[in-house]
Short mmCIF file of C-alpha atoms in Angstrom, two decimals:
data_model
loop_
_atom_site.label_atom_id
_atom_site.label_comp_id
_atom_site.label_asym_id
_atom_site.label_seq_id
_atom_site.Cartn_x
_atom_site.Cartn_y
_atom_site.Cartn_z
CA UNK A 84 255.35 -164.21 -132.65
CA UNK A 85 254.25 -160.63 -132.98
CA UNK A 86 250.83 -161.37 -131.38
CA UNK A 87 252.70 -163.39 -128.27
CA UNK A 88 255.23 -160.33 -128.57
CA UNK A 89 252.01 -157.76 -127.77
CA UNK A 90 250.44 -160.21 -125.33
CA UNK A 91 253.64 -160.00 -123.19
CA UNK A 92 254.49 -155.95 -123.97
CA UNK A 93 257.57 -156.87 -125.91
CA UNK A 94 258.23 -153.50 -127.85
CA UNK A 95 261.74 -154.66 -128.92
CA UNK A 96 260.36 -157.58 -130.17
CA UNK A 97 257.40 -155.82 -131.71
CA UNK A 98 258.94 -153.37 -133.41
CA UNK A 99 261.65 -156.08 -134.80
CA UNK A 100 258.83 -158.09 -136.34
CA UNK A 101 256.78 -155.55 -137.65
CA UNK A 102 259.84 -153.87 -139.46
CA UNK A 103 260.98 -157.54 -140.78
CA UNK A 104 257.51 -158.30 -142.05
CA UNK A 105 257.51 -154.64 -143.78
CA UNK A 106 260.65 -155.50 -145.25
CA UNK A 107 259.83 -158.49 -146.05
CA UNK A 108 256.24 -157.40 -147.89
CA UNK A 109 257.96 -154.25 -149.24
CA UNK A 110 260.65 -157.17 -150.89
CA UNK A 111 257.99 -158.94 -152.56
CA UNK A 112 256.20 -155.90 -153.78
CA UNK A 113 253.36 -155.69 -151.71
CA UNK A 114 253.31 -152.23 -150.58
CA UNK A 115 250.02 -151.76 -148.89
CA UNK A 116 250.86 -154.37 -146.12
CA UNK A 117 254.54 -153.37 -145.97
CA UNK A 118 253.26 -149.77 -145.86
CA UNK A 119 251.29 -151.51 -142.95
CA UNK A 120 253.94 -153.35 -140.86
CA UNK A 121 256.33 -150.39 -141.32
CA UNK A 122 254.27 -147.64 -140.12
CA UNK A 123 253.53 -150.04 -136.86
CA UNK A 124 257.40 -150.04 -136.16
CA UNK A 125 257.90 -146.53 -136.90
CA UNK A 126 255.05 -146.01 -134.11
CA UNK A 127 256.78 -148.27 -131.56
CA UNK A 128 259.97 -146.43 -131.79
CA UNK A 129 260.07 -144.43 -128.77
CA UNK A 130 262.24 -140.67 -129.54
CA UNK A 131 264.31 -141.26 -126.54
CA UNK A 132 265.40 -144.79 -127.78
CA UNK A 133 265.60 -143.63 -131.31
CA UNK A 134 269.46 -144.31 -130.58
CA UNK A 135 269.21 -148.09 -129.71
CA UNK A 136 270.06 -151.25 -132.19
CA UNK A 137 267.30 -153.44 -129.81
CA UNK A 138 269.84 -155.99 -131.15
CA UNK A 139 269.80 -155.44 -134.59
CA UNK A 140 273.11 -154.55 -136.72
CA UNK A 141 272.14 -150.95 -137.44
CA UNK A 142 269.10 -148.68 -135.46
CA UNK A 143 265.75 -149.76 -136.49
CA UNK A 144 264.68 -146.16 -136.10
CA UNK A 145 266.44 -145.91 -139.42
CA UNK A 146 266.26 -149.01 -141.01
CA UNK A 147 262.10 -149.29 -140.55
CA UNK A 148 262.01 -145.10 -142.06
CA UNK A 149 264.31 -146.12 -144.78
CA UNK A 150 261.90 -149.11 -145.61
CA UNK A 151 258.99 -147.21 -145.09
CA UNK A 152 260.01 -144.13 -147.40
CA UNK A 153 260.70 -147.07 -150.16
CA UNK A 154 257.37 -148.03 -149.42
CA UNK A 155 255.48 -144.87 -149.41
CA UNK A 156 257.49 -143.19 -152.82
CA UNK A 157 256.63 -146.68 -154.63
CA UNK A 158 252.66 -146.11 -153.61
CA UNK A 159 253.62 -141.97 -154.78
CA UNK A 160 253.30 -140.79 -151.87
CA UNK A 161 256.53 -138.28 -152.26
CA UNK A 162 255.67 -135.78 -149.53
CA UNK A 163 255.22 -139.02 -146.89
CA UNK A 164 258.10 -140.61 -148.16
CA UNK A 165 260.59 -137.74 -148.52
CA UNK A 166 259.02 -136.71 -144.34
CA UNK A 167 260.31 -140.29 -143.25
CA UNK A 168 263.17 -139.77 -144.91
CA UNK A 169 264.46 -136.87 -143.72
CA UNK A 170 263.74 -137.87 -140.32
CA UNK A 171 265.74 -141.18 -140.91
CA UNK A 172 268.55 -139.17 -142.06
CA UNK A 173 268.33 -137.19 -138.91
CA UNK A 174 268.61 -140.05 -136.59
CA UNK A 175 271.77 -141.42 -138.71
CA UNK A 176 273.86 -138.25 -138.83
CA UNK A 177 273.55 -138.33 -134.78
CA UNK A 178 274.45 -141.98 -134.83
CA UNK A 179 277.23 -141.72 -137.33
CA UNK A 180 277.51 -145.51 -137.27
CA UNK A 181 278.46 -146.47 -140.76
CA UNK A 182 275.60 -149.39 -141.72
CA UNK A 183 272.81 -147.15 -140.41
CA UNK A 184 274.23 -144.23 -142.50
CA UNK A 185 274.28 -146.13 -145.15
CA UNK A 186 270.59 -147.04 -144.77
CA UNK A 187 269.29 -143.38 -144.22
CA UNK A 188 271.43 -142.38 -147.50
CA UNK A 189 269.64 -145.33 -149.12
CA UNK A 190 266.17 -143.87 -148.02
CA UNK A 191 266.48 -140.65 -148.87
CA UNK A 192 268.72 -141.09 -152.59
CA UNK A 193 265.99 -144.12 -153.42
CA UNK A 194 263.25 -141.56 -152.60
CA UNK A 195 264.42 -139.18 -154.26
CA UNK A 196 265.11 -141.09 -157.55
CA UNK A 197 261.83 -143.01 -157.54
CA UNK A 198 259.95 -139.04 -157.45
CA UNK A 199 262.50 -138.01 -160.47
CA UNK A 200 264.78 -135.85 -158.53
CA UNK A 201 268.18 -137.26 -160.15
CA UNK A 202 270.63 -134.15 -159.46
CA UNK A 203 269.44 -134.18 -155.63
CA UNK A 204 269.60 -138.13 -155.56
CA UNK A 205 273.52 -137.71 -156.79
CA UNK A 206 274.86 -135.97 -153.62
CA UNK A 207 273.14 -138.13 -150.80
CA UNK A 208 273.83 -141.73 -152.77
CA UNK A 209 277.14 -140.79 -153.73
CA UNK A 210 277.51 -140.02 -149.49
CA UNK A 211 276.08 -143.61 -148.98
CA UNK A 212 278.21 -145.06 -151.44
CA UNK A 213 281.58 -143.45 -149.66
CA UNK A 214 280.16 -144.93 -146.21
CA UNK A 215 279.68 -148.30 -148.13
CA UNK A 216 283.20 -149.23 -148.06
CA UNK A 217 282.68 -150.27 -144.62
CA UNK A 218 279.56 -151.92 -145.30
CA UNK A 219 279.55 -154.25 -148.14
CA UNK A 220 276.15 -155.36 -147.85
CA UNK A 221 274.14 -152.33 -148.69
CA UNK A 222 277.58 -151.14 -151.51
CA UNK A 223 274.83 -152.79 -154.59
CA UNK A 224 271.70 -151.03 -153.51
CA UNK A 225 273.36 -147.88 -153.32
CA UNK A 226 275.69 -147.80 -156.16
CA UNK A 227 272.56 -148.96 -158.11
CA UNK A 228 270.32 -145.65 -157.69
CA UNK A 229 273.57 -143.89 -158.03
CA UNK A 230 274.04 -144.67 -161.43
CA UNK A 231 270.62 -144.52 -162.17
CA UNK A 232 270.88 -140.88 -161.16
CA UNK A 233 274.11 -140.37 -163.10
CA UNK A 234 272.87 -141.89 -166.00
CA UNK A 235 269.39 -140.02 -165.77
CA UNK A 236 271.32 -136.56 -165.24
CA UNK A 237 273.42 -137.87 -169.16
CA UNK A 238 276.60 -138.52 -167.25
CA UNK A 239 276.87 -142.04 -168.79
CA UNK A 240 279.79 -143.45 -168.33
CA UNK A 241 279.49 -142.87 -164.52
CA UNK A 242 276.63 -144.23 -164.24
CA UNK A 243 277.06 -147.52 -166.13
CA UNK A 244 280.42 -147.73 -163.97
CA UNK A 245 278.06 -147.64 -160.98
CA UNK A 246 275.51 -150.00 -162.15
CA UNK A 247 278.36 -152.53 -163.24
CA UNK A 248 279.66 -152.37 -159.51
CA UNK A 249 276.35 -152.95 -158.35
CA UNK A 250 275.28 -156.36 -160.12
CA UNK A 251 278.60 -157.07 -159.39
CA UNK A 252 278.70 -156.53 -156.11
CA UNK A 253 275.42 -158.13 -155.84
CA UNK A 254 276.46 -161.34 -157.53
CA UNK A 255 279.63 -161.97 -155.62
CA UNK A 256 277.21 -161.61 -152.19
CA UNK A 257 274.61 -164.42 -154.14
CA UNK A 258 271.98 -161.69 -154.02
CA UNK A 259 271.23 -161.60 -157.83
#
């Protein structure tokens, strides 16, 4: 499909495809191809459409930055994946549409605790994880680097109380 997408100059569907086959390689651990796929999408995101879902449930400007600053901080590239980041982050605040929030506050916080940075992780996760309540699906992702960061920074008991919510939250959705 994405080849028949870039035969017929279907960015939407382009950019939809590459960011689910990022997502889908980043998933399975292969980071070189979902570094790949991901970069593609972020290319095919035009700045003045930055703002549109292209029919997806939150903007794939965010969602394929978030995926790709996963990506890149898992391959330790920090400075690539906290750039992409940021930028994600910067699309979401001018959105302020709760699931793509959520996403950006995922990208950054899980950047930031895969390079180390636990105190800095805290503030933006524990954001995410207030915007969660309206968005269920991403609640175990987040609450899960959050209390890796709380528990990293030796408050315990937070964190545990976060990672309990978060295989919890992750069982009840059949996601374990």
């Amino acid at each position: 499909s994405l080849v028949l997408s870039e035969r017929l100059g279907a960015t939407d569907l382009l950019l939809v495809g590459n960011m689910s086959a990022g997502e889908i390689y980043r998933t399975l651990g292969n980071y070189p191809k979902a570094r790949t796929f991901l970069m593609r999408a972020v290319l095919l995101i035009d700045p003045e459409r930055e703002q549109g879902h292209a029919g997806q449930v939150g903007l794939p400007a965010v969602r394929a930055r978030s995926h790709l600053a996963w990506t890149l901080a898992e391959l330790g590239d920090f400075p690539g994946a906290r750039m992409v980041a940021d930028e994600a982050m910067r699309v979401a605040d001018v959105s302020n549409h709760p699931y793509t929030v959520c996403h950006a506050c995922l990208g950054l916080g899980g950047t930031r605790v895969r390079q180390g940075e636990f105190d800095a992780a805290i503030a933006v996760l524990a954001r995410g994880c207030a915007t969660s309540e309206n968005v269920p699906l991403l609640r175990p992702p987040i609450a899960a680097d959050l209390g890796i960061s709380y528990a990293r920074c030796g408050r315990i008991a937070e964190g545990l109380s976060h990672l309990d919510a978060a295989v919890e939250g992750a069982t009840k959705m059949g996601r374990f």
